[in-house]
Every structure is written in structure tokens, then in C-alpha cells.
XYZ file of C-alpha atoms in Angstrom:
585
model
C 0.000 0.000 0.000
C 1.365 3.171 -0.676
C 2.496 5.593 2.379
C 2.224 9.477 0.743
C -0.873 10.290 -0.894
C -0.805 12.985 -3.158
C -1.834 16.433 -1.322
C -3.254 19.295 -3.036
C -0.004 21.535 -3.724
C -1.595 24.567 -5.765
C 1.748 26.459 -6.361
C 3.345 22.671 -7.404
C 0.755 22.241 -9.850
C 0.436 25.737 -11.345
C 4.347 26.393 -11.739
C 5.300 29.350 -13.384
C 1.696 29.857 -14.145
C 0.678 31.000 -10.334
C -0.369 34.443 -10.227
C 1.806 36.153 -7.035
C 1.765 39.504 -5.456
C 3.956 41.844 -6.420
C 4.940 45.682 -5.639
C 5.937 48.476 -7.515
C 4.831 51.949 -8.043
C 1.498 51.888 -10.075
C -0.252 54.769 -11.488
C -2.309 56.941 -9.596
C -4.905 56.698 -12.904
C -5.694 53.062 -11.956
C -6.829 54.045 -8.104
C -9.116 56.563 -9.293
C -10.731 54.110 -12.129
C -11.155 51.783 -8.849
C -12.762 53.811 -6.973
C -15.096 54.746 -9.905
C -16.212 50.725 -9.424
C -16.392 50.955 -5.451
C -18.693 53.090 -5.669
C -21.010 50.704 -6.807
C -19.791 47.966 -4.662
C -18.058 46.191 -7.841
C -14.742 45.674 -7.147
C -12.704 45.615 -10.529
C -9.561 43.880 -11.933
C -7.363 46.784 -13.104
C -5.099 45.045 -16.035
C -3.725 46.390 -19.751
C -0.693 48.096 -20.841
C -0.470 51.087 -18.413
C -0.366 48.544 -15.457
C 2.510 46.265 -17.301
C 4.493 49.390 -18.349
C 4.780 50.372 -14.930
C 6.572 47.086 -14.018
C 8.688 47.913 -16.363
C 9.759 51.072 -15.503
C 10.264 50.385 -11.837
C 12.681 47.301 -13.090
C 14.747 49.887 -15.186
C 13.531 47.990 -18.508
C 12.024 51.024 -19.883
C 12.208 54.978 -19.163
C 9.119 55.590 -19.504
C 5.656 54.246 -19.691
C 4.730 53.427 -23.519
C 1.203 52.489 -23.388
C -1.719 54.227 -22.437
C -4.532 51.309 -23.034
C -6.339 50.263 -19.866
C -8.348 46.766 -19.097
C -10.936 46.680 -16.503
C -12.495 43.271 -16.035
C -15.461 42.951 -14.112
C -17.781 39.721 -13.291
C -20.228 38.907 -15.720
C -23.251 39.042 -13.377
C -22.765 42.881 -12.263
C -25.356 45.432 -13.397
C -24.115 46.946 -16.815
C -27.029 49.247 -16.326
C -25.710 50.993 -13.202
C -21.993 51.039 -14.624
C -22.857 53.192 -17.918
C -25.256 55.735 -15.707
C -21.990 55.993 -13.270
C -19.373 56.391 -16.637
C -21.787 58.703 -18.346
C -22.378 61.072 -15.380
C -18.368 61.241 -15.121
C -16.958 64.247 -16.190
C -13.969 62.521 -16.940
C -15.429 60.063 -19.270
C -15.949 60.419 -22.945
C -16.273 58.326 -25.896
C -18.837 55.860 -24.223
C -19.593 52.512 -26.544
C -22.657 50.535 -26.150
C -22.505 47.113 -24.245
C -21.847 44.577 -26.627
C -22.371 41.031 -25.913
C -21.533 37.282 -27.053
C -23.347 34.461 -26.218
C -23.319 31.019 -27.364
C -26.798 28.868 -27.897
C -27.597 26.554 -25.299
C -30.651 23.947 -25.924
C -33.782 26.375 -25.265
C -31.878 29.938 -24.659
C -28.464 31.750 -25.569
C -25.835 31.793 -22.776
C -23.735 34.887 -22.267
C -20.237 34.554 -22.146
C -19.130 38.040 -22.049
C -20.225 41.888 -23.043
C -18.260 44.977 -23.381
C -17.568 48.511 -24.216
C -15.044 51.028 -24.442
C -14.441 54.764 -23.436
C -12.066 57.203 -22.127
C -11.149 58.438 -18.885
C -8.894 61.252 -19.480
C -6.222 60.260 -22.178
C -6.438 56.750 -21.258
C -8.110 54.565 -23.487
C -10.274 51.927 -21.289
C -11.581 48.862 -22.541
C -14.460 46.967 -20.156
C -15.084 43.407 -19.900
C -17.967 41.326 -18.232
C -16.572 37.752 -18.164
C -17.072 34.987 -16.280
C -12.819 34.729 -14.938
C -12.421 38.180 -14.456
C -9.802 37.780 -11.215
C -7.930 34.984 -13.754
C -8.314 36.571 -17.173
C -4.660 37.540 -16.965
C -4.451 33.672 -17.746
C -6.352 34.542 -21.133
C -3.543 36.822 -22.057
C -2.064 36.224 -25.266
C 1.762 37.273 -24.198
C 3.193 36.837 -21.106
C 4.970 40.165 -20.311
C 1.058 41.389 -20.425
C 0.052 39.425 -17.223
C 0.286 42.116 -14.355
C -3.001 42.994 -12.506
C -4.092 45.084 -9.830
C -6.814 43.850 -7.485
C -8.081 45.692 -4.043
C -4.964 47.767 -3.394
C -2.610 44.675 -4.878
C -0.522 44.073 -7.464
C -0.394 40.536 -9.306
C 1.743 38.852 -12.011
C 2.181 35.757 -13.205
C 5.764 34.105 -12.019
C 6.253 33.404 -15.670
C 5.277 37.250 -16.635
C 7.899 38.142 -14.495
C 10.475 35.798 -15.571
C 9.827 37.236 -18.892
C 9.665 40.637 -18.446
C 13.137 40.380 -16.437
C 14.992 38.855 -19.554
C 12.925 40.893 -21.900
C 11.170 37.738 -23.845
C 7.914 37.980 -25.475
C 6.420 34.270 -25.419
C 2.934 33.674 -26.505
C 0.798 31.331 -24.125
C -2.628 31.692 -25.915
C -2.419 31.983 -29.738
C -6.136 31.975 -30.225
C -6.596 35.809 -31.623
C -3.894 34.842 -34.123
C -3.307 37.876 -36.903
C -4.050 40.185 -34.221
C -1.212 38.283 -31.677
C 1.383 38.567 -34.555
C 0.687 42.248 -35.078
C 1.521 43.098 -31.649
C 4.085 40.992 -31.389
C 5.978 43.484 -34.236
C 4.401 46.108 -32.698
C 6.555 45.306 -29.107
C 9.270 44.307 -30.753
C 9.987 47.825 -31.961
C 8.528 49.819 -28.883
C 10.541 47.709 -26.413
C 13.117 45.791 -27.909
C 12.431 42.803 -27.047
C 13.037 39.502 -28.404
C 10.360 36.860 -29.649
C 10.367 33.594 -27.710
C 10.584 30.977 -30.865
C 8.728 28.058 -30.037
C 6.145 29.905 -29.019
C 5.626 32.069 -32.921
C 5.751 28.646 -34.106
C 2.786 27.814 -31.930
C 1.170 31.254 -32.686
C 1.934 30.402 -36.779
C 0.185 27.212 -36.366
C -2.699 27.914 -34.992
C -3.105 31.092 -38.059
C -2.624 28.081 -40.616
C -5.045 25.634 -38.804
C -7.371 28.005 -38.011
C -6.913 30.027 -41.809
C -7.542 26.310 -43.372
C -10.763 25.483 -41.516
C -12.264 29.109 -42.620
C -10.792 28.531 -45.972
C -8.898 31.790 -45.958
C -5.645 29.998 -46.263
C -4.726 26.989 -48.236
C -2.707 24.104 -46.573
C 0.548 25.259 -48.164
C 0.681 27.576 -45.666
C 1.714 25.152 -43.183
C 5.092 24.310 -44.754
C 6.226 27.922 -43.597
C 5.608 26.766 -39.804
C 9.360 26.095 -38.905
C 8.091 23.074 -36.134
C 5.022 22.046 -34.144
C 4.617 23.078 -31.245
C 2.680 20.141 -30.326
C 1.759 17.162 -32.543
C -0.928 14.254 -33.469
C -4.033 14.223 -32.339
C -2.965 16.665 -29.223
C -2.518 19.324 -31.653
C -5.945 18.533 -32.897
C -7.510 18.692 -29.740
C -6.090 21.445 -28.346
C -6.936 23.667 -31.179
C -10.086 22.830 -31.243
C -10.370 23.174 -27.437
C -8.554 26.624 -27.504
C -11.643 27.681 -30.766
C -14.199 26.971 -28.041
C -15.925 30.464 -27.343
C -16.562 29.415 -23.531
C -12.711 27.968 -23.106
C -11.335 30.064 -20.851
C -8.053 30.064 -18.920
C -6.073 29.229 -22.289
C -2.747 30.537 -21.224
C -2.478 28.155 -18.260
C -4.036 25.456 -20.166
C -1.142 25.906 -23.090
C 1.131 26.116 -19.967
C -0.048 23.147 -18.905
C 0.097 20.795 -22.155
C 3.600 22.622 -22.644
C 5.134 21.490 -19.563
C 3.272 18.626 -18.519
C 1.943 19.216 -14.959
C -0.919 17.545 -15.246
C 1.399 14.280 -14.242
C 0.616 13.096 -11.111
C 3.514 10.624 -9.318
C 1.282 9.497 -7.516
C -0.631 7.264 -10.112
C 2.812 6.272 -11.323
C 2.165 2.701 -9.902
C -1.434 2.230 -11.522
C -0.992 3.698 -14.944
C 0.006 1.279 -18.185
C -1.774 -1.348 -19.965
C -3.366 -4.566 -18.560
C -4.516 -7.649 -20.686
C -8.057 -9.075 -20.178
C -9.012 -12.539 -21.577
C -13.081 -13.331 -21.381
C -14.220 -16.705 -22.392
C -17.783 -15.420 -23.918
C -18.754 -14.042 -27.513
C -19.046 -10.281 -27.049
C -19.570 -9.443 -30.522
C -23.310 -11.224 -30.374
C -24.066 -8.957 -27.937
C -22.474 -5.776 -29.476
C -24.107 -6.525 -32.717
C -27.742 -6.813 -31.010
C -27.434 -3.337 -29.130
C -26.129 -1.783 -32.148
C -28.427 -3.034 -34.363
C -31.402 -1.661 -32.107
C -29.728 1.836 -31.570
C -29.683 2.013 -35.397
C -33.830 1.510 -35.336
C -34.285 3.530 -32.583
C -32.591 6.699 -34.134
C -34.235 5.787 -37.636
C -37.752 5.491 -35.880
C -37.170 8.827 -33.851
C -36.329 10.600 -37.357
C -38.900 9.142 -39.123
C -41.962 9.789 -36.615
C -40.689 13.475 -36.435
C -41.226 13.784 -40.188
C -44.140 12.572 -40.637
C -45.257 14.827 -38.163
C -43.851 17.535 -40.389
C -45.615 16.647 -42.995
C -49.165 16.060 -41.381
C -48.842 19.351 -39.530
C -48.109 21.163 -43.177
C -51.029 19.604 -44.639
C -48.785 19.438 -48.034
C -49.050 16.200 -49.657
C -45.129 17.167 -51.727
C -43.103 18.087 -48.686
C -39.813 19.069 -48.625
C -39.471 15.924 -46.202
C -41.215 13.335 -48.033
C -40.246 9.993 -46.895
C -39.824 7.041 -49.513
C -42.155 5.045 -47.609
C -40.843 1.517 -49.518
C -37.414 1.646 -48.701
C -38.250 3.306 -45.235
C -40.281 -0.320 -44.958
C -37.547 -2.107 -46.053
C -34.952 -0.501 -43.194
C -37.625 -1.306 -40.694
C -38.492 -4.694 -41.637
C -34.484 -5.865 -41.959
C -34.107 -4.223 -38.565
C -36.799 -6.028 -37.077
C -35.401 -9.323 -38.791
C -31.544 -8.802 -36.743
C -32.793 -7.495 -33.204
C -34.143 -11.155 -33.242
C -31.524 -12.245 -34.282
C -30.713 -15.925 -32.387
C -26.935 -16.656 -31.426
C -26.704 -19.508 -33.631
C -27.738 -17.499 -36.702
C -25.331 -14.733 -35.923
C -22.176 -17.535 -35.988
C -23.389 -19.392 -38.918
C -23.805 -15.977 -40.747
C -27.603 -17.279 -42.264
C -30.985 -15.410 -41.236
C -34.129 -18.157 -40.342
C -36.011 -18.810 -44.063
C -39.558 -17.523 -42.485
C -37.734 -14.263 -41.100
C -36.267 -13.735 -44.782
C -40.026 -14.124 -45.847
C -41.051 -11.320 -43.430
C -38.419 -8.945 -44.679
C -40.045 -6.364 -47.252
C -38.114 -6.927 -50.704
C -35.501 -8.909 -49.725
C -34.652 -12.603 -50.225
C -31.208 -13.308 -49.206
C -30.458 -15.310 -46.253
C -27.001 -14.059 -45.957
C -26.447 -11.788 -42.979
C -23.105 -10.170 -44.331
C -25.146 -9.396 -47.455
C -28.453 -8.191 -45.512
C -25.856 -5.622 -43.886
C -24.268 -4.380 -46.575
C -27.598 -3.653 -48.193
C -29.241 -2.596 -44.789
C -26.107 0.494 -44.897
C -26.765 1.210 -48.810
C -31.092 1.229 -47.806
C -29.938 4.002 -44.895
C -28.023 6.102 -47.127
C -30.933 6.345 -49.771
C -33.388 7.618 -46.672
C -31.881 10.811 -46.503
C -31.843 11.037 -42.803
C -31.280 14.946 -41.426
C -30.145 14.224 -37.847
C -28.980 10.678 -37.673
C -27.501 9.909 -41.211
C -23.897 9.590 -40.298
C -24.431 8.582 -37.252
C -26.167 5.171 -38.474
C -23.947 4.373 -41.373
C -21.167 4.579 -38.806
C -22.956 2.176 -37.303
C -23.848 -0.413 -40.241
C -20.100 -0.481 -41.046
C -19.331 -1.590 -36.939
C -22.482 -4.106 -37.555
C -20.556 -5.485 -40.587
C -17.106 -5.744 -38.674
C -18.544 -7.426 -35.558
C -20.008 -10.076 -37.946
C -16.453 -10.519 -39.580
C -15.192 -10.985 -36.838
C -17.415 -13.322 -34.901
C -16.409 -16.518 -33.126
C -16.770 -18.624 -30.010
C -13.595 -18.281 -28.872
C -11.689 -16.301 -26.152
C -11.845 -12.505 -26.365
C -8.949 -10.388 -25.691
C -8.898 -7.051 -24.910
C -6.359 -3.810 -23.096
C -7.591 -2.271 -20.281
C -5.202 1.273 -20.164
C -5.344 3.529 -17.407
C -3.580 6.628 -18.606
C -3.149 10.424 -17.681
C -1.699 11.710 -21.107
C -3.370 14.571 -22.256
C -4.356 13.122 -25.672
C -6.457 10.550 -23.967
C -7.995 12.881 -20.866
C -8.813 15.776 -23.556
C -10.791 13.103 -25.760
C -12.663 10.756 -23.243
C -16.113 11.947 -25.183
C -14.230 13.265 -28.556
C -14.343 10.996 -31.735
C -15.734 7.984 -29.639
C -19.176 5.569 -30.236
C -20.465 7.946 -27.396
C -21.052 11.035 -26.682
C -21.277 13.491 -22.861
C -20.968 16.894 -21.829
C -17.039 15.979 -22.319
C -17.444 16.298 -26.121
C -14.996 18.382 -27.826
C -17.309 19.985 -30.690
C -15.782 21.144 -34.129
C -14.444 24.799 -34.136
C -17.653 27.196 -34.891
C -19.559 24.349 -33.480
C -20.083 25.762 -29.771
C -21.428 23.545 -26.984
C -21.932 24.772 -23.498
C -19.494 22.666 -21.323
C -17.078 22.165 -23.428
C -14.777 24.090 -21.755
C -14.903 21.261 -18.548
C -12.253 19.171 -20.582
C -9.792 21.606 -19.047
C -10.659 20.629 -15.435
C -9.254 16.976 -16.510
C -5.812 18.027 -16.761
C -5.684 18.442 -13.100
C -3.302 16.084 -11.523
C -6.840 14.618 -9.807
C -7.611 12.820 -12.982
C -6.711 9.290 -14.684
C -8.669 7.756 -17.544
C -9.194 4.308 -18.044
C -10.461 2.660 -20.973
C -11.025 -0.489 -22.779
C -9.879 -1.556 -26.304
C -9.750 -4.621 -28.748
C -6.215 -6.292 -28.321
C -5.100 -5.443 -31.935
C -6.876 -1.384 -31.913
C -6.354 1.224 -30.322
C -10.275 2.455 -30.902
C -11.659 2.982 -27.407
C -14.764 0.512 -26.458
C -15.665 2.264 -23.219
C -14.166 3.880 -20.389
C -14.369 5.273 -16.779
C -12.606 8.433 -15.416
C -10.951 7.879 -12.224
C -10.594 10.888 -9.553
C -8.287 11.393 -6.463
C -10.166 11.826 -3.576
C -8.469 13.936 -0.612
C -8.073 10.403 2.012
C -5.959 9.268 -1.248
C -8.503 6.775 -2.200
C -9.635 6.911 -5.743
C -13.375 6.883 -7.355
C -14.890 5.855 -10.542
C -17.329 7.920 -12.228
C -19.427 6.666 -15.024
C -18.940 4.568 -17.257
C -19.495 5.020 -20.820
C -19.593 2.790 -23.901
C -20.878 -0.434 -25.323
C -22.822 -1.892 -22.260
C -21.709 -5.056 -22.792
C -18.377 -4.574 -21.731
C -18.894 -2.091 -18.887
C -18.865 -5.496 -16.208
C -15.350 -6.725 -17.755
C -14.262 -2.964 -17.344
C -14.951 -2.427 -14.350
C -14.110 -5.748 -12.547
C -10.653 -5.453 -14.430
C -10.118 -1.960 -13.119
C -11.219 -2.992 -9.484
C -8.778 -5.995 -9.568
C -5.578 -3.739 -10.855
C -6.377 -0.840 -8.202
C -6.292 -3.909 -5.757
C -3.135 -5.453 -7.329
C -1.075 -2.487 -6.985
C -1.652 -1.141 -4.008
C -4.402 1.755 -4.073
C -7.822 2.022 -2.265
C -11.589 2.130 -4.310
C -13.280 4.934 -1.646
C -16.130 2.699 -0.284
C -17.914 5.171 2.412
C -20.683 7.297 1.242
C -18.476 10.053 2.670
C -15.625 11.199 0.216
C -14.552 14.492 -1.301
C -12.282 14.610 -4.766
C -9.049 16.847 -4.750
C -9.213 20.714 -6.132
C -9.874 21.728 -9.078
C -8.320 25.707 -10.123
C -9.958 27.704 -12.989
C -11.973 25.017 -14.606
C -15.501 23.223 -13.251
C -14.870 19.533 -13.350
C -17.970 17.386 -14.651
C -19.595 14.732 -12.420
C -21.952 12.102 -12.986
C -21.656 10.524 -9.326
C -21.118 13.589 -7.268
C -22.017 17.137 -6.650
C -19.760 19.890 -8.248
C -19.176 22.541 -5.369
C -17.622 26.107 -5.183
C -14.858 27.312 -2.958
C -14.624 31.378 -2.303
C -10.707 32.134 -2.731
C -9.748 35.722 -3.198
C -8.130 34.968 -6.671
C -8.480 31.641 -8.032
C -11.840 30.298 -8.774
C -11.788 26.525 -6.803
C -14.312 23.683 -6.909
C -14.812 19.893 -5.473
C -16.953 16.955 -5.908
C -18.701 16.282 -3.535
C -19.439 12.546 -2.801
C -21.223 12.056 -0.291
C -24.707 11.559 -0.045
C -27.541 14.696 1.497
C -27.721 13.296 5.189
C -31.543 12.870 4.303
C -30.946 10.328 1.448
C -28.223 8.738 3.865
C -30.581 8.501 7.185
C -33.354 6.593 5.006
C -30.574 4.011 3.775
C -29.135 3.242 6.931
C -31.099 0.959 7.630
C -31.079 -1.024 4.085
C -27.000 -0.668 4.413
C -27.501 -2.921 8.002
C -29.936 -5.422 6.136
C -27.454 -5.863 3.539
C -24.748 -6.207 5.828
C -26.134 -8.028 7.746
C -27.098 -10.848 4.551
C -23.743 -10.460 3.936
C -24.399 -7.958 0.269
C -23.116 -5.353 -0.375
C -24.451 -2.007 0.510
C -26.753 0.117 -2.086
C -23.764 2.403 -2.523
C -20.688 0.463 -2.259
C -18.633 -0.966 -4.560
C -19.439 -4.327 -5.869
C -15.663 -5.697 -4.705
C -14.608 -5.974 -1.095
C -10.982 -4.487 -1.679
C -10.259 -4.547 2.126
């Protein structure tokens, strides 16, 4: 059994990407913009070049303070309404914008994410943001040297800002306003002097290419001119399209985090790698039923909403008319394989009287039933689900290949590289509010990936012996007593009981603890709300960082009225209602 459990070490984790107080002389301009604020009882995070500058100047890097831009970020619930009567009745303001906002469309309503507006307060150019980080958006900064803050009488910076500043290095940490990142970047290079950290252009130069490409403004050629990666494989992929997400926030620290690979915990050292099941059953029976009747479900769901359509329209030629003989045929062959007896499915031949009940179809021959079954699909013309179920048909027509009595083997890996914890929902049979969507493709939680690169976090997932494609998997979080949990699982069903009995047997084997009281509480997470399905997500107040918890345990209401069913089962010698299924004691 191990003797140190990991303890929550905020600075450890964060590195060079912990936000610190500071002093040096700051301009009396950004106490009187504060108190503007307190006068409303808002207290505002005073950032932007003017605040930057002045760390400059007091280190001797510069004579003189070259910027006049000011950034006041304030939290996105505050009354906007209140703040423009207060700028507007200033004599010292001019130049007053609108409020602006963004939002993103959630399922019934559109979220905001942020508003803003501009004016000017004296000769200072002041830009305002509502946003949901507003003590942490110096972590959304796209250059380093720009990450100084001031915060109820304090200063902040970054320990990387400073570390930059001091050997005059700009380095960009979040590339995502491209164009706009390089143009400052010459810009600062001639008003300070300073140099351009390399690595990091190359990341900015990537991202302009990737993100050029998937607008079509720039053709792929481009990306010969990008001297090396900054990251590769599908990481790159999925951090670009993480770092598109309108919602991501915190995308300096995450790039921080990928870059130097914090989100390693020593801790899981002993439980991470790759384990070999054998089970002595035919899964791929079993895989091919459930598929088979997720394909008619979806194709029913699509089809009853259409003709809906069309008998709310009252048009008989709709724009959705269904070809009602080949829409017979899908159902009919569909009906035919979710009956579909064991024997049949290893000696690849469908029953002669359920041929007969199939609508235009004769063949015996399962392989050729699914081949046609896909090339039926396609011709339906489905809106929501057409991909989805062709996807499908071609894992219907692999299973059969590959059927056989014989022993199965699969890999159970539990692993905490960031390729695998940023795509646990990403390009898998499944889907959860864990998705990565395409760029331009916003969902609401997508930004929660983040919180898995927290060393809290392990992944573990299933796979064929000879693939690599993920069959299901479980994410795995530290609680503070050092024992872990399992959330979810998610997947084929079938396999969720090999899984998890695997995974319970290997956290046994090497020396960890499955938490098995109903009272437990995971590690905490910094900047980004982690996702539970098994516990309740809850809030710490910090004066900076924003902090959160799950929160295992079950309301003492819910836990009084199953004491006594925990003592019956105990006392039969079962389990308890909310214990794991394996004594690991």
C-alpha cells in the first residue's frame, strides 16, 4: 500500500503559471478608475498596458511608460445598467460605446459569455469586460509580459510574466486571436526591444494556418512555412479545437499546462500502463444486437418526427417526403436482426420464415443483408442521424467478420496523457458533456475538458487487443483520504462489467484504495468546473483563483433513510446500495 498520498499543492501544480503579489509603483490613474467601481460595490480587476508598463519602468527595462490602453475586467453578473449611468455622469469620461455582448446557444436559450464597451477616462483609453474569470483573465492573455493585474490595493503577475519581463522575452501562451497576436508581437518588438520567444511564434503560426484552413482563408501550403510544431498528433488537434471553443477560458495556463506537462501526477505512477483481459464469452453477439437496435431507434425517432412535419403542413409534396418503400424495407431488416438468435449470428444465415417477413428482400445471408441494410440508410436521406447510423452499419458489418466462439482479448489502459484525458467523449461511439465539438460548433461545457488536466484525474479505458479504438471507459478521480473513485462509465454496455471488474482488480493489485464510504470528497480543481456524474460539483470562495470539489457524499436525508437497508445488507452479507461491488479490504 502506498504511504504518501498525493496532497493538493496549488503552487506545485500551477508552476510558473501561479499568479503572485507583487509591488511596484502603479499609477495613480488606476486608483481613481477603482474607486469609480467601489462606488457601486463592484470591485474591478485593473489590467492592460499602463499597469505592465509600470513594471517595467520600476525594473529599469524602460524609461518611460509606452502604453496608455487600460483593461478593466469585471464579473459577468454585475449590473451593466448601473456602470454606464456611473461612466456617463463622469466628467472625466468620454467616448462611451454601447454594451456589446456574445453568447453562445444553449438547448432552449443563448448563454452569455461576455459583453463589453469602451471609453475614455482622461487620455487613457479603457476597454471593459464582463466575463465569467475576471480575477484569472490575466491567464487569457495572449503574451506573457502582459500578465500584471491590480486587485483591491494589490498588485499581481504571473511568475512566468515576471520571468519574462526580467529577460525581456515575449512568449505567446494563448495563440487563439492569431493575426491580431502577430501584429503586436511586431508592434513590441519595436517599442521595447524585445526579443520573440521561438517556439512559441511557431505555436502562434500554427494555430493562423489551422485556423486560416478550416475558414478557408488559407490553403494548406501555408503550413510548410511553420518552422516546427509546437505540439503534434491528435494533441494538436484537440487542443486547437479546445482553444476555438468560445466558452474555453483560462487558455494561457491550459497551453502552460500541455507545454510542460503538470498535469502528471507521481502518484498514479504505480497504476498507470496497460493490462490484458481474456473473457471466455462471444461479445460481438451482444455488441451486434445493441447496435443493431440503436440504429432503429434513431431511424424510428427521425422518421416519426417527419411525418409529423408533414401532417402538420397539410402538403401532400413536402420538402421531407419519406420514400415510404425503402423506409419499410430498413424497418423490416431491422426487425429481422434485433431477433436475431446466437446460432444465426455464428453461422452468418438469417431463419427462411424471417427472410419471408423482410419487405423486398430474399437473401439469407447476414453479411449481405448488412451491406444492403447500410446502402437502404443512405438512400433515406436522414437529417439528424444519417452519419451517425452508417457509422454504425459499417461496426455491424465488422462485428459479424469478426465473430467466433472463442476467447476474447482485450487492453484495459489507465492513462493520464493529455491526448487521452482531452478526448474521453471526442471521436468515440459515445457522446457526454465531455465532447470536444468542431471549431464554430459551440457547446456549453465544453470548456470542462480543461478541469481533466488536473493532476486529480486518470482515464481508463477499454480496447480490442489489436486497436487502439476505445470501447468504453471510466474516469478515475483522487479523492483527498488518497482513495480513488470511478465515475461513469461510458460505452458499449456489454463490456462495462469486464471494465470495471478489471479496473477494481488492478487498483487492488497495486496497491491503491476504491473509496467505499458514502463520505468522500475529490481533490481541487483551479480555474476550470470539473464534470460529475456521481457527485455534486461545489464552489470554494478564494480571493483569486476560482476553486471547486466533488462532492461525494450523499444529502444526510438520502443517507438517514438508507441506513437501515446498508444494516440489512450487511447483515445478509451484500453489499451495501452504494458500495462498490468488490470488497478491496
Amino acid at each position: 500500500m502506498l504511504e504518501e498520498y498525493f496532497i493538493n499543492q496549488n503552487e506545485e501544480w500551477l508552476g510558473a503559471m501561479e499568479i503572485v503579489e507583487i509591488e511596484f509603483p502603479i499609477p495613480s490613474i488606476i486608483k481613481e478608475l477603482e474607486d469609480l467601481f467601489l462606488k457601486l460595490n463592484i470591485v474591478p480587476v485593473i489590467a492592460g498596458g499602463v499597469v505592465s508598463d509600470s513594471y517595467l519602468q520600476a525594473s529599469g527595462l524602460i524609461t518611460e511608460n509606452k502604453s496608455s490602453d487600460i483593461d478593466i475586467f469585471l464579473d459577468l453578473k454585475v449590473n451593466e445598467n448601473r456602470i454606464r449611468q456611473e461612466l456617463m455622469a463622469n466628467q472625466e469620461v468620454s467616448d462611451l460605446t454601447e454594451i456589446q455582448q456574445e453568447g453562445i446557444k444553449a438547448n432552449y436559450s443563448t448563454e452569455i459569455i461576455d459583453k463589453k464597451a469602451s471609453f475614455r477616462y482622461k487620455e487613457h483609453k479603457c476597454d471593459l469586460l464582463f466575463c465569467i474569470n475576471n480575477r484569472t483573465k490575466i491567464w487569457d492573455f495572449d503574451l506573457t509580459f502582459r500578465q500584471f493585474m491590480y486587485l483591491n490595493g494589490k498588485l499581481y503577475a504571473t511568475q512566468l510574466a515576471v520571468n519574462d519581463s526580467q529577460q525581456e522575452i515575449l512568449r505567446v501562451v494563448n495563440p487563439v486571436n492569431g493575426l491580431n497576436t502577430l501584429q503586436r508581437i511586431i508592434e513590441f518588438q519595436q517599442r521595447y526591444g524585445f526579443s520573440v520567444e521561438k517556439r512559441s511564434l511557431n505555436l502562434l503560426l500554427d494555430y493562423i494556418a489551422w485556423r486560416g484552413t478550416k475558414k478557408g482563408l488559407i490553403t494548406k501550403e501555408f503550413n510548410n512555412y511553420v518552422p516546427q510544431y509546437f505540439f503534434t498528433g491528435n494533441l494538436r488537434w484537440y487542443y486547437f479545437r479546445w482553444l476555438s471553443q468560445k466558452k474555453a477560458h483560462g487558455r494561457g495556463l491550459f497551453t502552460y499546462l500541455l507545454r510542460t506537462e503538470r498535469y502528471y501526477n507521481d502518484y498514479f505512477t504505480d497504476l498507470v500502463g496497460t493490462y490484458n483481459i481474456e473473457y471466455d464469452s462471444n461479445l460481438n453477439y451482444r455488441r451486434f444486437v445493441n447496435k443493431v437496435k440503436d440504429i432503429e431507434f434513431k431511424i424510428e425517432t427521425e422518421i416519426e418526427d417527419k411525418e409529423a412535419i408533414i401532417n402538420n403542413s397539410g402538403d401532400k409534396v413536402s420538402s421531407v417526403a419519406i420514400d415510404w418503400q425503402n423506409c419499410r424495407r430498413v424497418k423490416t431488416i431491422l426487425e429481422a436482426l434485433t431477433q436475431l438468435e446466437f446460432e444465426e449470428f455464428i453461422s452468418g444465415y438469417l431463419d427462411d420464415d424471417k427472410v419471408r417477413k423482410i419487405y423486398k428482400w430474399h437473401s439469407p445471408k447476414l453479411g449481405k443483408m448488412i451491406e444492403g441494410l447500410e446502402d437502404f440508410i443512405s438512400q433515406l436521406d436522414l437529417e439528424y442521424y444519417q452519419n451517425y447510423t452508417l457509422k454504425l452499419c459499417n461496426q455491424l458489418l465488422e462485428l459479424f467478420n469478426t465473430r467466433g466462439p472463442s476467447n476474447l482479448e482485450f487492453k484495459l489502459t489507465i492513462s493520464q496523457q493529455a491526448e487521452d484525458l482531452l478526448s474521453v467523449s471526442t471521436d468515440r461511439n459515445w457522446t457526454s458533456c465531455l465532447e470536444l465539438p468542431e471549431p464554430d460548433q459551440q457547446r456549453i461545457s465544453a470548456a470542462r475538458v480543461a478541469a481533466n488536466l488536473q493532476p486529480n484525474t486518470v482515464v481508463a479505458y477499454i480496447t480490442d487487443s489489436n486497436s487502439d479504438q476505445w470501447l468504453g471507459r471510466v474516469l478515475i478521480q483522487l479523492l483527498q483520504n488518497g482513495k480513488l473513485r470511478l465515475e461513469k462509465y461510458y460505452g458499449e454496455p456489454m463490456l462495462k462489467e469486464i471494465l470495471i471488474n478489471e479496473l477494481e482488480e488492478v487498483i487492488e493489485q497495486t496497491g491503491y484504495q476504491l473509496n467505499k464510504l458514502n463520505v468522500s470528497r475529490s481533490c481541487t480543481f483551479i480555474e476550470w468546473e470539473p464534470y460529475s456524474d456521481q457527485g455534486r460539483v461545489k464552489k470554494i470562495d478564494t480571493d483569486i483563483y476560482r476553486k471547486y470539489y466533488i462532492d461525494y457524499s450523499l444529502p444526510s436525508f438520502v443517507r438517514n433513510k438508507l441506513n437501515k437497508i446498508e444494516v440489512e445488507c450487511e447483515d445478509n452479507g451484500k453489499a451495501g446500495l452504494f458500495r462498490p461491488q468488490r470488497n478491496l479490504y
